[in-house]
PDB file of C-alpha atoms (C1' of nucleotides) in Angstrom:
ATOM      1  CA  MET A 221      99.900 106.707 117.493  1.00  0.00           C
ATOM      2  CA  GLY A 222     103.293 106.847 115.114  1.00  0.00           C
ATOM      3  CA  ARG A 223     105.138 104.650 112.402  1.00  0.00           C
ATOM      4  CA  SER A 224     108.146 104.137 110.746  1.00  0.00           C
ATOM      5  CA  PRO A 225     108.496 104.615 107.412  1.00  0.00           C
ATOM      6  CA  CYS A 226     107.479 101.195 105.452  1.00  0.00           C
ATOM      7  CA  CYS A 227     111.279 100.534 104.681  1.00  0.00           C
ATOM      8  CA  GLU A 228     114.781 102.415 104.504  1.00  0.00           C
ATOM      9  CA  LYS A 229     114.638 105.077 102.205  1.00  0.00           C
ATOM     10  CA  ALA A 230     118.284 105.351 101.327  1.00  0.00           C
ATOM     11  CA  HIS A 231     118.398 102.408 100.185  1.00  0.00           C
ATOM     12  CA  THR A 232     115.608 101.555  97.989  1.00  0.00           C
ATOM     13  CA  ASN A 233     115.475 101.675  93.819  1.00  0.00           C
ATOM     14  CA  LYS A 234     112.307 103.428  92.643  1.00  0.00           C
ATOM     15  CA  GLY A 235     110.541 103.741  89.602  1.00  0.00           C
ATOM     16  CA  ALA A 236     110.049 101.038  86.570  1.00  0.00           C
ATOM     17  CA  TRP A 237     111.166  97.408  87.300  1.00  0.00           C
ATOM     18  CA  THR A 238     113.828  95.894  85.609  1.00  0.00           C
ATOM     19  CA  LYS A 239     113.558  92.921  84.272  1.00  0.00           C
ATOM     20  CA  GLU A 240     116.239  90.812  86.989  1.00  0.00           C
ATOM     21  CA  GLU A 241     113.960  92.427  88.833  1.00  0.00           C
ATOM     22  CA  ASP A 242     111.165  91.121  88.040  1.00  0.00           C
ATOM     23  CA  ASP A 243     112.902  87.441  87.616  1.00  0.00           C
ATOM     24  CA  ARG A 244     113.319  87.572  91.317  1.00  0.00           C
ATOM     25  CA  LEU A 245     110.492  88.550  92.629  1.00  0.00           C
ATOM     26  CA  ILE A 246     108.288  86.242  90.859  1.00  0.00           C
ATOM     27  CA  SER A 247     110.998  83.179  91.733  1.00  0.00           C
ATOM     28  CA  TYR A 248     110.958  84.491  95.430  1.00  0.00           C
ATOM     29  CA  ILE A 249     107.536  84.331  95.552  1.00  0.00           C
ATOM     30  CA  HIS A 250     107.089  80.776  93.609  1.00  0.00           C
ATOM     31  CA  ALA A 251     109.949  79.410  96.125  1.00  0.00           C
ATOM     32  CA  HIS A 252     108.092  81.577  98.886  1.00  0.00           C
ATOM     33  CA  GLY A 253     104.889  82.403  98.342  1.00  0.00           C
ATOM     34  CA  GLU A 254     102.956  86.145  99.176  1.00  0.00           C
ATOM     35  CA  GLY A 255     102.559  87.971 101.843  1.00  0.00           C
ATOM     36  CA  SER A 256     105.903  89.139 104.576  1.00  0.00           C
ATOM     37  CA  TRP A 257     105.892  91.496 102.123  1.00  0.00           C
ATOM     38  CA  ARG A 258     108.209  93.671 104.455  1.00  0.00           C
ATOM     39  CA  SER A 259     110.883  91.246 104.837  1.00  0.00           C
ATOM     40  CA  LEU A 260     110.507  89.969 101.371  1.00  0.00           C
ATOM     41  CA  PRO A 261     113.033  92.607  99.065  1.00  0.00           C
ATOM     42  CA  LYS A 262     115.735  92.052 102.303  1.00  0.00           C
ATOM     43  CA  ALA A 263     115.015  88.270 101.617  1.00  0.00           C
ATOM     44  CA  ALA A 264     114.434  87.700  97.539  1.00  0.00           C
ATOM     45  CA  GLY A 265     117.505  90.504  97.139  1.00  0.00           C
ATOM     46  CA  LEU A 266     115.700  93.296  96.017  1.00  0.00           C
ATOM     47  CA  LEU A 267     116.575  97.006  96.885  1.00  0.00           C
ATOM     48  CA  ARG A 268     113.448  97.505  97.119  1.00  0.00           C
ATOM     49  CA  CYS A 269     110.081  98.868  99.456  1.00  0.00           C
ATOM     50  CA  GLY A 270     108.067  95.544  99.803  1.00  0.00           C
ATOM     51  CA  LYS A 271     105.197  98.642  99.276  1.00  0.00           C
ATOM     52  CA  SER A 272     106.849  98.540  96.096  1.00  0.00           C
ATOM     53  CA  CYS A 273     107.518  94.269  96.033  1.00  0.00           C
ATOM     54  CA  ARG A 274     104.048  94.010  97.114  1.00  0.00           C
ATOM     55  CA  LEU A 275     102.375  96.487  94.087  1.00  0.00           C
ATOM     56  CA  ARG A 276     104.321  95.229  91.429  1.00  0.00           C
ATOM     57  CA  TRP A 277     103.064  91.614  91.873  1.00  0.00           C
ATOM     58  CA  ILE A 278      99.588  92.058  92.596  1.00  0.00           C
ATOM     59  CA  ASN A 279      99.522  94.571  89.427  1.00  0.00           C
ATOM     60  CA  TYR A 280     101.454  93.135  87.338  1.00  0.00           C
ATOM     61  CA  LEU A 281     103.515  89.424  87.773  1.00  0.00           C
ATOM     62  CA  ARG A 282     101.024  87.664  89.035  1.00  0.00           C
ATOM     63  CA  PRO A 283      99.607  84.884  86.950  1.00  0.00           C
ATOM     64  CA  ASP A 284      96.091  85.105  86.770  1.00  0.00           C
ATOM     65  CA  LEU A 285      95.724  88.281  85.671  1.00  0.00           C
ATOM     66  CA  LYS A 286      94.045  88.625  82.587  1.00  0.00           C
ATOM     67  CA  ARG A 287      96.215  91.618  79.595  1.00  0.00           C
ATOM     68  CA  GLY A 288      95.055  92.958  77.368  1.00  0.00           C
ATOM     69  CA  ASN A 289      91.951  94.993  77.130  1.00  0.00           C
ATOM     70  CA  PHE A 290      88.895  95.550  79.093  1.00  0.00           C
ATOM     71  CA  THR A 291      85.707  94.188  77.171  1.00  0.00           C
ATOM     72  CA  GLU A 292      82.056  95.627  77.001  1.00  0.00           C
ATOM     73  CA  GLN A 293      80.517  93.525  78.796  1.00  0.00           C
ATOM     74  CA  GLU A 294      83.952  93.809  80.991  1.00  0.00           C
ATOM     75  CA  ASP A 295      82.997  97.765  81.029  1.00  0.00           C
ATOM     76  CA  GLU A 296      79.204  97.943  81.877  1.00  0.00           C
ATOM     77  CA  LEU A 297      80.070  96.291  84.516  1.00  0.00           C
ATOM     78  CA  ILE A 298      82.469  98.346  85.761  1.00  0.00           C
ATOM     79  CA  ILE A 299      80.340 100.488  85.394  1.00  0.00           C
ATOM     80  CA  LYS A 300      77.458  99.365  87.225  1.00  0.00           C
ATOM     81  CA  LEU A 301      79.366  98.250  89.899  1.00  0.00           C
ATOM     82  CA  HIS A 302      81.009 101.673  90.227  1.00  0.00           C
ATOM     83  CA  SER A 303      77.607 101.957  90.261  1.00  0.00           C
ATOM     84  CA  LEU A 304      76.707 101.114  93.826  1.00  0.00           C
ATOM     85  CA  LEU A 305      80.422 100.742  95.245  1.00  0.00           C
ATOM     86  CA  GLY A 306      81.464 104.054  94.162  1.00  0.00           C
ATOM     87  CA  ASN A 307      85.063 104.117  94.412  1.00  0.00           C
ATOM     88  CA  LYS A 308      85.569 100.626  95.594  1.00  0.00           C
ATOM     89  CA  TRP A 309      87.873  99.046  93.410  1.00  0.00           C
ATOM     90  CA  SER A 310      89.661  96.654  95.246  1.00  0.00           C
ATOM     91  CA  LEU A 311      85.630  95.880  94.867  1.00  0.00           C
ATOM     92  CA  ILE A 312      85.326  96.047  91.805  1.00  0.00           C
ATOM     93  CA  ALA A 313      88.600  94.229  91.081  1.00  0.00           C
ATOM     94  CA  GLY A 314      86.876  91.294  92.702  1.00  0.00           C
ATOM     95  CA  ARG A 315      84.265  90.803  90.690  1.00  0.00           C
ATOM     96  CA  LEU A 316      86.117  90.361  87.567  1.00  0.00           C
ATOM     97  CA  ALA A 317      88.253  88.171  87.668  1.00  0.00           C
ATOM     98  CA  GLY A 318      91.933  88.550  85.971  1.00  0.00           C
ATOM     99  CA  ARG A 319      92.064  92.341  86.799  1.00  0.00           C
ATOM    100  CA  THR A 320      93.174  94.559  89.495  1.00  0.00           C
ATOM    101  CA  ASP A 321      92.515  96.794  90.944  1.00  0.00           C
ATOM    102  CA  ASN A 322      94.376  99.963  90.224  1.00  0.00           C
ATOM    103  CA  GLU A 323      94.107  98.532  86.718  1.00  0.00           C
ATOM    104  CA  ILE A 324      90.149  98.828  86.701  1.00  0.00           C
ATOM    105  CA  LYS A 325      90.821 102.819  88.154  1.00  0.00           C
ATOM    106  CA  ASN A 326      93.086 103.052  85.650  1.00  0.00           C
ATOM    107  CA  TYR A 327      90.738 102.486  83.254  1.00  0.00           C
ATOM    108  CA  TRP A 328      87.781 104.198  84.352  1.00  0.00           C
ATOM    109  CA  ASN A 329      89.862 107.202  84.985  1.00  0.00           C
ATOM    110  CA  THR A 330      91.021 107.296  81.542  1.00  0.00           C
ATOM    111  CA  HIS A 331      88.728 105.611  79.222  1.00  0.00           C
ATOM    112  CA  ILE A 332      85.008 104.580  80.947  1.00  0.00           C
ATOM    113  CA  ARG A 333      84.706 108.546  82.572  1.00  0.00           C
ATOM    114  CA  ARG A 334      84.901 110.103  79.395  1.00  0.00           C
ATOM    115  CA  LYS A 335      82.841 107.276  77.996  1.00  0.00           C
ATOM    116  CA  LEU A 336      79.979 108.346  80.856  1.00  0.00           C
ATOM    117  CA  LEU A 337      79.753 112.399  80.005  1.00  0.00           C
ATOM    118  CA  ASN A 338      79.772 110.739  76.289  1.00  0.00           C
ATOM    119  CA  ARG A 339      76.428 109.345  76.888  1.00  0.00           C
ATOM    120  CA  GLY A 340      75.478 112.695  78.876  1.00  0.00           C
ATOM    121  CA  ILE A 341      76.218 111.579  82.620  1.00  0.00           C
ATOM    122  CA  ASP A 342      77.938 112.088  85.192  1.00  0.00           C
ATOM    123  CA  PRO A 343      80.301 109.468  86.489  1.00  0.00           C
ATOM    124  CA  ALA A 344      80.703 110.557  89.946  1.00  0.00           C
ATOM    125  CA  THR A 345      76.731 110.539  90.463  1.00  0.00           C
ATOM    126  CA  HIS A 346      75.586 108.667  87.090  1.00  0.00           C
ATOM    127  CA  ARG A 347      73.183 110.407  86.967  1.00  0.00           C
ATOM    128  CA  PRO A 348      72.201 112.992  84.147  1.00  0.00           C
ATOM    129  CA  LEU A 349      74.663 115.421  83.645  1.00  0.00           C
ATOM    130  CA  ASN A 350      71.669 118.127  83.916  1.00  0.00           C
ATOM    131  CA  ASP A 351      69.758 117.160  86.733  1.00  0.00           C
ATOM    132  CA  GLN A 352      69.592 119.984  88.459  1.00  0.00           C
ATOM    133  CA  GLU A 353      65.875 118.135  90.427  1.00  0.00           C
ATOM    134  CA  VAL A 354      68.191 115.758  91.139  1.00  0.00           C
ATOM    135  CA  GLN A 355      71.022 116.709  91.446  1.00  0.00           C
ATOM    136  CA  ALA A 356      68.947 119.301  94.782  1.00  0.00           C
ATOM    137  CA  SER A 357      67.689 115.816  96.087  1.00  0.00           C
ATOM    138  CA  VAL A 358      71.353 114.579  96.006  1.00  0.00           C
ATOM    139  CA  ALA A 359      72.707 117.335  97.875  1.00  0.00           C
ATOM    140  CA  ALA A 360      69.349 117.097 100.411  1.00  0.00           C
ATOM    141  CA  THR A 361      70.061 113.473 100.956  1.00  0.00           C
ATOM    142  CA  ASN A 362      72.948 112.373 103.555  1.00  0.00           C
ATOM    143  CA  THR A 363      72.481 108.528 103.895  1.00  0.00           C
ATOM    144  CA  ILE A 364      69.406 104.942 103.114  1.00  0.00           C
ATOM    145  CA  SER A 365      70.323 102.840 105.756  1.00  0.00           C
ATOM    146  CA  PHE A 366      71.039  99.327 104.703  1.00  0.00           C
ATOM    147  CA  ALA A 367      71.700  97.682 108.204  1.00  0.00           C
ATOM    148  CA  SER A 368      68.072  97.923 110.064  1.00  0.00           C
ATOM    149  CA  SER A 369      65.368  95.781 111.678  1.00  0.00           C
ATOM    150  CA  ALA A 370      64.879  92.647 109.542  1.00  0.00           C
ATOM    151  CA  SER A 371      60.974  92.348 111.183  1.00  0.00           C
ATOM    152  CA  ALA A 372      60.067  95.670 110.775  1.00  0.00           C
ATOM    153  CA  ALA A 373      62.332  95.415 106.746  1.00  0.00           C
ATOM    154  CA  ILE A 374      60.749  96.638 103.630  1.00  0.00           C
ATOM    155  CA  VAL A 375      61.983  94.727 101.015  1.00  0.00           C
ATOM    156  CA  LYS A 376      62.051  96.273  97.360  1.00  0.00           C
ATOM    157  CA  GLN A 377      63.232  94.822  93.779  1.00  0.00           C
ATOM    158  CA  GLU A 378      62.916  98.581  91.284  1.00  0.00           C
ATOM    159  CA  GLN A 379      60.709  96.510  88.553  1.00  0.00           C
ATOM    160  CA  ASP A 380      62.601  96.688  86.756  1.00  0.00           C
ATOM    161  CA  THR A 381      66.086  94.147  87.053  1.00  0.00           C
ATOM    162  CA  SER A 382      68.434  96.192  84.337  1.00  0.00           C
ATOM    163  CA  ILE A 383      70.326  98.313  86.043  1.00  0.00           C
ATOM    164  CA  THR A 384      70.351 102.671  84.958  1.00  0.00           C
ATOM    165  CA  SER A 385      71.183 105.291  85.732  1.00  0.00           C
ATOM    166  CA  GLU A 386      68.615 105.965  89.144  1.00  0.00           C
ATOM    167  CA  SER A 387      67.772 102.325  89.824  1.00  0.00           C
ATOM    168  CA  SER A 388      67.899  99.266  90.915  1.00  0.00           C
ATOM    169  CA  ILE A 389      69.437  99.085  94.106  1.00  0.00           C
ATOM    170  CA  PHE A 390      67.703  98.066  96.952  1.00  0.00           C
ATOM    171  CA  CYS A 391      66.364  99.972  99.956  1.00  0.00           C
ATOM    172  CA  VAL A 392      65.743  98.806 103.714  1.00  0.00           C
ATOM    173  CA  VAL A 393      63.510 100.367 105.739  1.00  0.00           C
ATOM    174  CA  GLY A 394      62.870  99.299 109.470  1.00  0.00           C
ATOM    175  CA  GLU A 395      61.240 100.139 111.735  1.00  0.00           C
ATOM    176  CA  ASN A 396      63.892 101.496 114.152  1.00  0.00           C
ATOM    177  CA  ASN A 397      65.778 103.309 111.460  1.00  0.00           C
ATOM    178  CA  SER A 398      66.307 106.761 112.706  1.00  0.00           C
ATOM    179  CA  LYS A 399      66.580 108.869 110.137  1.00  0.00           C
ATOM    180  CA  VAL A 400      63.497 107.008 107.472  1.00  0.00           C
ATOM    181  CA  GLY A 401      61.418 106.646 110.413  1.00  0.00           C
ATOM    182  CA  LYS A 402      58.339 103.710 110.571  1.00  0.00           C
ATOM    183  CA  GLY A 403      55.381 104.527 107.962  1.00  0.00           C
ATOM    184  CA  THR A 404      58.083 105.564 105.482  1.00  0.00           C
ATOM    185  CA  LEU A 405      57.576 103.186 102.348  1.00  0.00           C
ATOM    186  CA  LEU A 406      59.083 102.371 100.509  1.00  0.00           C
ATOM    187  CA  GLU A 407      61.510 105.088  98.471  1.00  0.00           C
ATOM    188  CA  ARG A 408      63.615 104.872  95.044  1.00  0.00           C
ATOM    189  CA  CYS A 409      67.463 105.458  96.303  1.00  0.00           C
ATOM    190  CA  PRO A 410      67.913 108.965  95.096  1.00  0.00           C
ATOM    191  CA  ASP A 411      70.938 109.263  95.797  1.00  0.00           C
ATOM    192  CA  LEU A 412      74.223 106.479  95.880  1.00  0.00           C
ATOM    193  CA  ASN A 413      75.491 107.658  99.021  1.00  0.00           C
ATOM    194  CA  LEU A 414      75.084 104.052 100.729  1.00  0.00           C
ATOM    195  CA  GLU A 415      75.616 102.859 104.435  1.00  0.00           C
ATOM    196  CA  LEU A 416      75.537  98.859 104.071  1.00  0.00           C
ATOM    197  CA  THR A 417      75.746  95.387 105.736  1.00  0.00           C
ATOM    198  CA  MET A 418      77.194  92.719 105.339  1.00  0.00           C
ATOM    199  CA  SER A 419      77.453  90.455 108.085  1.00  0.00           C
ATOM    200  CA  PRO A 420      80.154  87.664 109.155  1.00  0.00           C
ATOM    201  CA  PRO A 421      78.733  83.561 109.158  1.00  0.00           C
ATOM    202  CA  ARG A 422      76.083  83.710 111.893  1.00  0.00           C
ATOM    203  CA  LEU A 423      77.434  80.466 114.221  1.00  0.00           C
ATOM    204  CA  ASN A 424      74.622  80.744 116.415  1.00  0.00           C
ATOM    205  CA  GLU A 425      71.580  81.640 115.132  1.00  0.00           C
ATOM    206  CA  PRO A 426      68.188  79.067 115.340  1.00  0.00           C
ATOM    207  CA  ASP A 427      69.217  76.709 111.703  1.00  0.00           C
ATOM    208  CA  GLU A 428      65.362  77.389 110.922  1.00  0.00           C
ATOM    209  CA  ALA A 429      66.420  81.043 111.068  1.00  0.00           C
ATOM    210  CA  PHE A 430      69.691  80.461 109.169  1.00  0.00           C
ATOM    211  CA  LYS A 431      67.934  78.260 106.441  1.00  0.00           C
ATOM    212  CA  ASN A 432      65.236  80.988 106.139  1.00  0.00           C
ATOM    213  CA  MET A 433      67.798  83.062 105.134  1.00  0.00           C
ATOM    214  CA  GLU A 434      69.696  81.187 102.409  1.00  0.00           C
ATOM    215  CA  ARG A 435      67.153  82.510 100.102  1.00  0.00           C
ATOM    216  CA  THR A 436      69.650  84.611  98.112  1.00  0.00           C
ATOM    217  CA  LEU A 437      69.967  85.839  94.990  1.00  0.00           C
ATOM    218  CA  CYS A 438      73.597  87.058  93.272  1.00  0.00           C
ATOM    219  CA  PHE A 439      74.509  89.916  92.649  1.00  0.00           C
ATOM    220  CA  GLY A 440      74.937  89.153  89.504  1.00  0.00           C
ATOM    221  CA  CYS A 441      71.323  88.646  89.421  1.00  0.00           C
ATOM    222  CA  SER A 442      70.728  91.574  90.772  1.00  0.00           C
ATOM    223  CA  LEU A 443      72.614  93.391  88.303  1.00  0.00           C
ATOM    224  CA  GLY A 444      70.185  92.007  86.158  1.00  0.00           C
ATOM    225  CA  LEU A 445      73.303  89.414  85.083  1.00  0.00           C
ATOM    226  CA  GLN A 446      70.934  86.220  85.100  1.00  0.00           C
ATOM    227  CA  ASN A 447      71.616  85.065  82.442  1.00  0.00           C
ATOM    228  CA  SER A 448      75.974  85.735  82.068  1.00  0.00           C
ATOM    229  CA  ASN A 449      79.218  84.210  83.745  1.00  0.00           C
ATOM    230  CA  HIS A 450      78.478  86.645  86.935  1.00  0.00           C
ATOM    231  CA  CYS A 451      74.815  84.792  87.103  1.00  0.00           C
ATOM    232  CA  LYS A 452      76.258  82.683  90.503  1.00  0.00           C
ATOM    233  CA  CYS A 453      73.181  81.560  92.129  1.00  0.00           C
ATOM    234  CA  GLY A 454      71.695  78.795  89.527  1.00  0.00           C
ATOM    235  CA  ASP A 455      68.134  79.834  88.839  1.00  0.00           C
ATOM    236  CA  GLY A 456      68.679  83.213  88.384  1.00  0.00           C
ATOM    237  CA  GLY A 457      64.809  82.907  89.799  1.00  0.00           C
ATOM    238  CA  ASN A 458      65.003  84.128  93.784  1.00  0.00           C
ATOM    239  CA  ILE A 459      64.289  87.452  94.799  1.00  0.00           C
ATOM    240  CA  GLY A 460      66.398  89.602  96.951  1.00  0.00           C
ATOM    241  CA  ASN A 461      69.545  89.226  98.484  1.00  0.00           C
ATOM    242  CA  ILE A 462      68.564  89.730 102.199  1.00  0.00           C
ATOM    243  CA  SER A 463      69.079  87.291 105.204  1.00  0.00           C
ATOM    244  CA  SER A 464      68.589  88.409 108.238  1.00  0.00           C
ATOM    245  CA  GLY A 465      69.618  87.656 111.825  1.00  0.00           C
ATOM    246  CA  ASN A 466      69.754  88.399 115.373  1.00  0.00           C
ATOM    247  CA  ARG A 467      73.363  90.737 116.727  1.00  0.00           C
ATOM    248  CA  ASN A 468      73.547  91.544 119.916  1.00  0.00           C
ATOM    249  CA  SER A 469      71.117  92.974 121.331  1.00  0.00           C
ATOM    250  CA  GLY A 470      69.179  94.522 118.052  1.00  0.00           C
ATOM    251  CA  THR A 471      67.994  92.799 115.266  1.00  0.00           C
ATOM    252  CA  ALA A 472      70.060  92.746 111.997  1.00  0.00           C
ATOM    253  CA  THR A 473      69.626  92.896 108.343  1.00  0.00           C
ATOM    254  CA  SER A 474      72.217  92.247 106.648  1.00  0.00           C
ATOM    255  CA  TYR A 475      72.901  91.924 102.487  1.00  0.00           C
ATOM    256  CA  ASP A 476      74.741  89.763 100.577  1.00  0.00           C
ATOM    257  CA  PHE A 477      75.982  92.370  98.425  1.00  0.00           C
ATOM    258  CA  LEU A 478      78.866  91.025  95.871  1.00  0.00           C
ATOM    259  CA  GLY A 479      77.903  87.055  96.230  1.00  0.00           C
ATOM    260  CA  LEU A 480      80.447  87.028  99.211  1.00  0.00           C
ATOM    261  CA  LYS A 481      78.563  84.454 101.742  1.00  0.00           C
ATOM    262  CA  THR A 482      82.278  82.557 101.615  1.00  0.00           C
ATOM    263  CA  GLY A 483      82.337  85.192 105.944  1.00  0.00           C
ATOM    264  CA  VAL A 484      85.102  85.137 104.724  1.00  0.00           C
ATOM    265  CA  LEU A 485      84.853  90.036 103.835  1.00  0.00           C
ATOM    266  CA  ASP A 486      83.315  91.254 107.331  1.00  0.00           C
ATOM    267  CA  TYR A 487      82.320  94.696 105.234  1.00  0.00           C
ATOM    268  CA  ARG A 488      79.704  96.377 107.420  1.00  0.00           C
ATOM    269  CA  ARG A 489      79.972  99.419 106.862  1.00  0.00           C
ATOM    270  CA  LEU A 490      80.483 100.748 102.849  1.00  0.00           C
ATOM    271  CA  GLU A 491      79.976 103.932 102.304  1.00  0.00           C
ATOM    272  CA  MET A 492      79.637 105.532  99.327  1.00  0.00           C
ATOM    273  CA  LYS A 493      81.899 108.880  98.535  1.00  0.00           C
TER     274      LYS A 493
ATOM    275  C1'  DA B 110     112.022 116.179  61.734  1.00  0.00           C
ATOM    276  C1'  DA B 111     111.205 118.830  65.857  1.00  0.00           C
ATOM    277  C1'  DC B 112     108.417 120.010  69.248  1.00  0.00           C
ATOM    278  C1'  DA B 113     104.546 120.774  71.887  1.00  0.00           C
ATOM    279  C1'  DG B 114     100.298 118.950  74.009  1.00  0.00           C
ATOM    280  C1'  DC B 115      97.786 114.919  75.328  1.00  0.00           C
ATOM    281  C1'  DT B 116      96.788 110.834  76.843  1.00  0.00           C
ATOM    282  C1'  DC B 117      98.466 106.243  78.877  1.00  0.00           C
ATOM    283  C1'  DC B 118      99.906 103.698  82.753  1.00  0.00           C
ATOM    284  C1'  DA B 119     102.943 101.495  86.203  1.00  0.00           C
ATOM    285  C1'  DA B 120     104.745 103.521  90.124  1.00  0.00           C
ATOM    286  C1'  DC B 121     104.355 106.109  94.581  1.00  0.00           C
ATOM    287  C1'  DC B 122     101.984 108.258  99.022  1.00  0.00           C
ATOM    288  C1'  DG B 123     100.199 109.001 102.571  1.00  0.00           C
ATOM    289  C1'  DC B 124      96.725 107.007 105.725  1.00  0.00           C
ATOM    290  C1'  DG B 125      93.365 103.849 107.333  1.00  0.00           C
ATOM    291  C1'  DT B 126      92.952  99.082 109.314  1.00  0.00           C
ATOM    292  C1'  DG B 127      92.921  94.978 112.655  1.00  0.00           C
ATOM    293  C1'  DG B 128      96.616  92.348 114.329  1.00  0.00           C
ATOM    294  C1'  DT B 129     100.164  91.379 117.915  1.00  0.00           C
ATOM    295  C1'  DT B 130     102.953  92.775 122.035  1.00  0.00           C
TER     296       DT B 130
ATOM    297  C1'  DT C 122      95.834 101.452 126.741  1.00  0.00           C
ATOM    298  C1'  DA C 123      99.594 102.716 124.222  1.00  0.00           C
ATOM    299  C1'  DA C 124     102.524 101.107 120.725  1.00  0.00           C
ATOM    300  C1'  DC C 125     104.404  99.874 117.057  1.00  0.00           C
ATOM    301  C1'  DC C 126     103.824  96.537 112.869  1.00  0.00           C
ATOM    302  C1'  DA C 127     102.148  95.084 108.096  1.00  0.00           C
ATOM    303  C1'  DC C 128      98.747  95.328 105.054  1.00  0.00           C
ATOM    304  C1'  DG C 129      95.577  96.665 101.760  1.00  0.00           C
ATOM    305  C1'  DC C 130      93.252 100.597  99.950  1.00  0.00           C
ATOM    306  C1'  DG C 131      92.762 104.657  97.219  1.00  0.00           C
ATOM    307  C1'  DG C 132      94.683 109.623  95.138  1.00  0.00           C
ATOM    308  C1'  DT C 133      97.292 111.045  93.028  1.00  0.00           C
ATOM    309  C1'  DT C 134     102.452 110.666  89.853  1.00  0.00           C
ATOM    310  C1'  DG C 135     105.917 110.936  86.682  1.00  0.00           C
ATOM    311  C1'  DG C 136     107.330 109.184  82.076  1.00  0.00           C
ATOM    312  C1'  DA C 137     107.824 106.902  77.752  1.00  0.00           C
ATOM    313  C1'  DG C 138     104.694 106.716  74.281  1.00  0.00           C
ATOM    314  C1'  DC C 139     100.995 109.185  71.174  1.00  0.00           C
ATOM    315  C1'  DT C 140      99.300 112.599  68.127  1.00  0.00           C
ATOM    316  C1'  DG C 141      98.713 117.429  66.146  1.00  0.00           C
ATOM    317  C1'  DT C 142     100.884 120.417  63.800  1.00  0.00           C
TER     318       DT C 142
END
DNA sequence: AACAGCTCCAACCGCGTGGTT
DNA sequence: TAACCACGCGGTTGGAGCTGT
């Protein structure tokens, strides 16, 4: 499958944006809205690649961006999210209002990595740097499945709801899951190597089943942030953000992982590297 | 003051994915 | 089904600014 270049490189500016270019882009987007990035540069009179315009807008010019230093609270949230999501910067950014994926990625690489290293934590695995046994188990563990049979799902939330370097990942183990196998009881997730399932809105399910799925725990609570502004579920007392329902030939367990019950996001597979 | 090394971040690049024809 | 388009993502880079000598 071929791919044409995103723009004609010979006639485009590169490098830092000038004030004039910024103004042109802002006024064009104010007038016409975001999107159609490929045609935007020409329409806006910019000698830039559409990709470059998009990036400039998203990372720098958007009016809802929060500029300035990250707070300690944001730091910790990023660390927790990264321990669950890995380098999924866009997903992490989605949980930090006014922050962009690029900003968070840069901040991670320049500040948080070092911060974790100073704490003796491997930023890649969120484990103690000298924990050889853990490293061995990491090497032996490939995948933990979040997608499995609802009827037989065994779900455990760690007793300690606070996220530490090796806790508080939900484990869902289904009887048909060959990787784990029937009879496998709860296990502490030994790695962050996840395979998650998130479902789109279920349109064809019985109402009763759907109602049962509504008892969810928001992502803030799942991170132990019940009292923070990240808590979306109100009482913070619901346990287990697990919902289940039929999907095609088999049953599936879905997890409202980021509190994204909007159905906009269909992130069926989410793998940690 | 001059230089070298370091830090940080805006911007670039290549690729994956979903949609359209 | 293949070809193409458009968008978004994550990794990487270039260079401005800072710091130490």
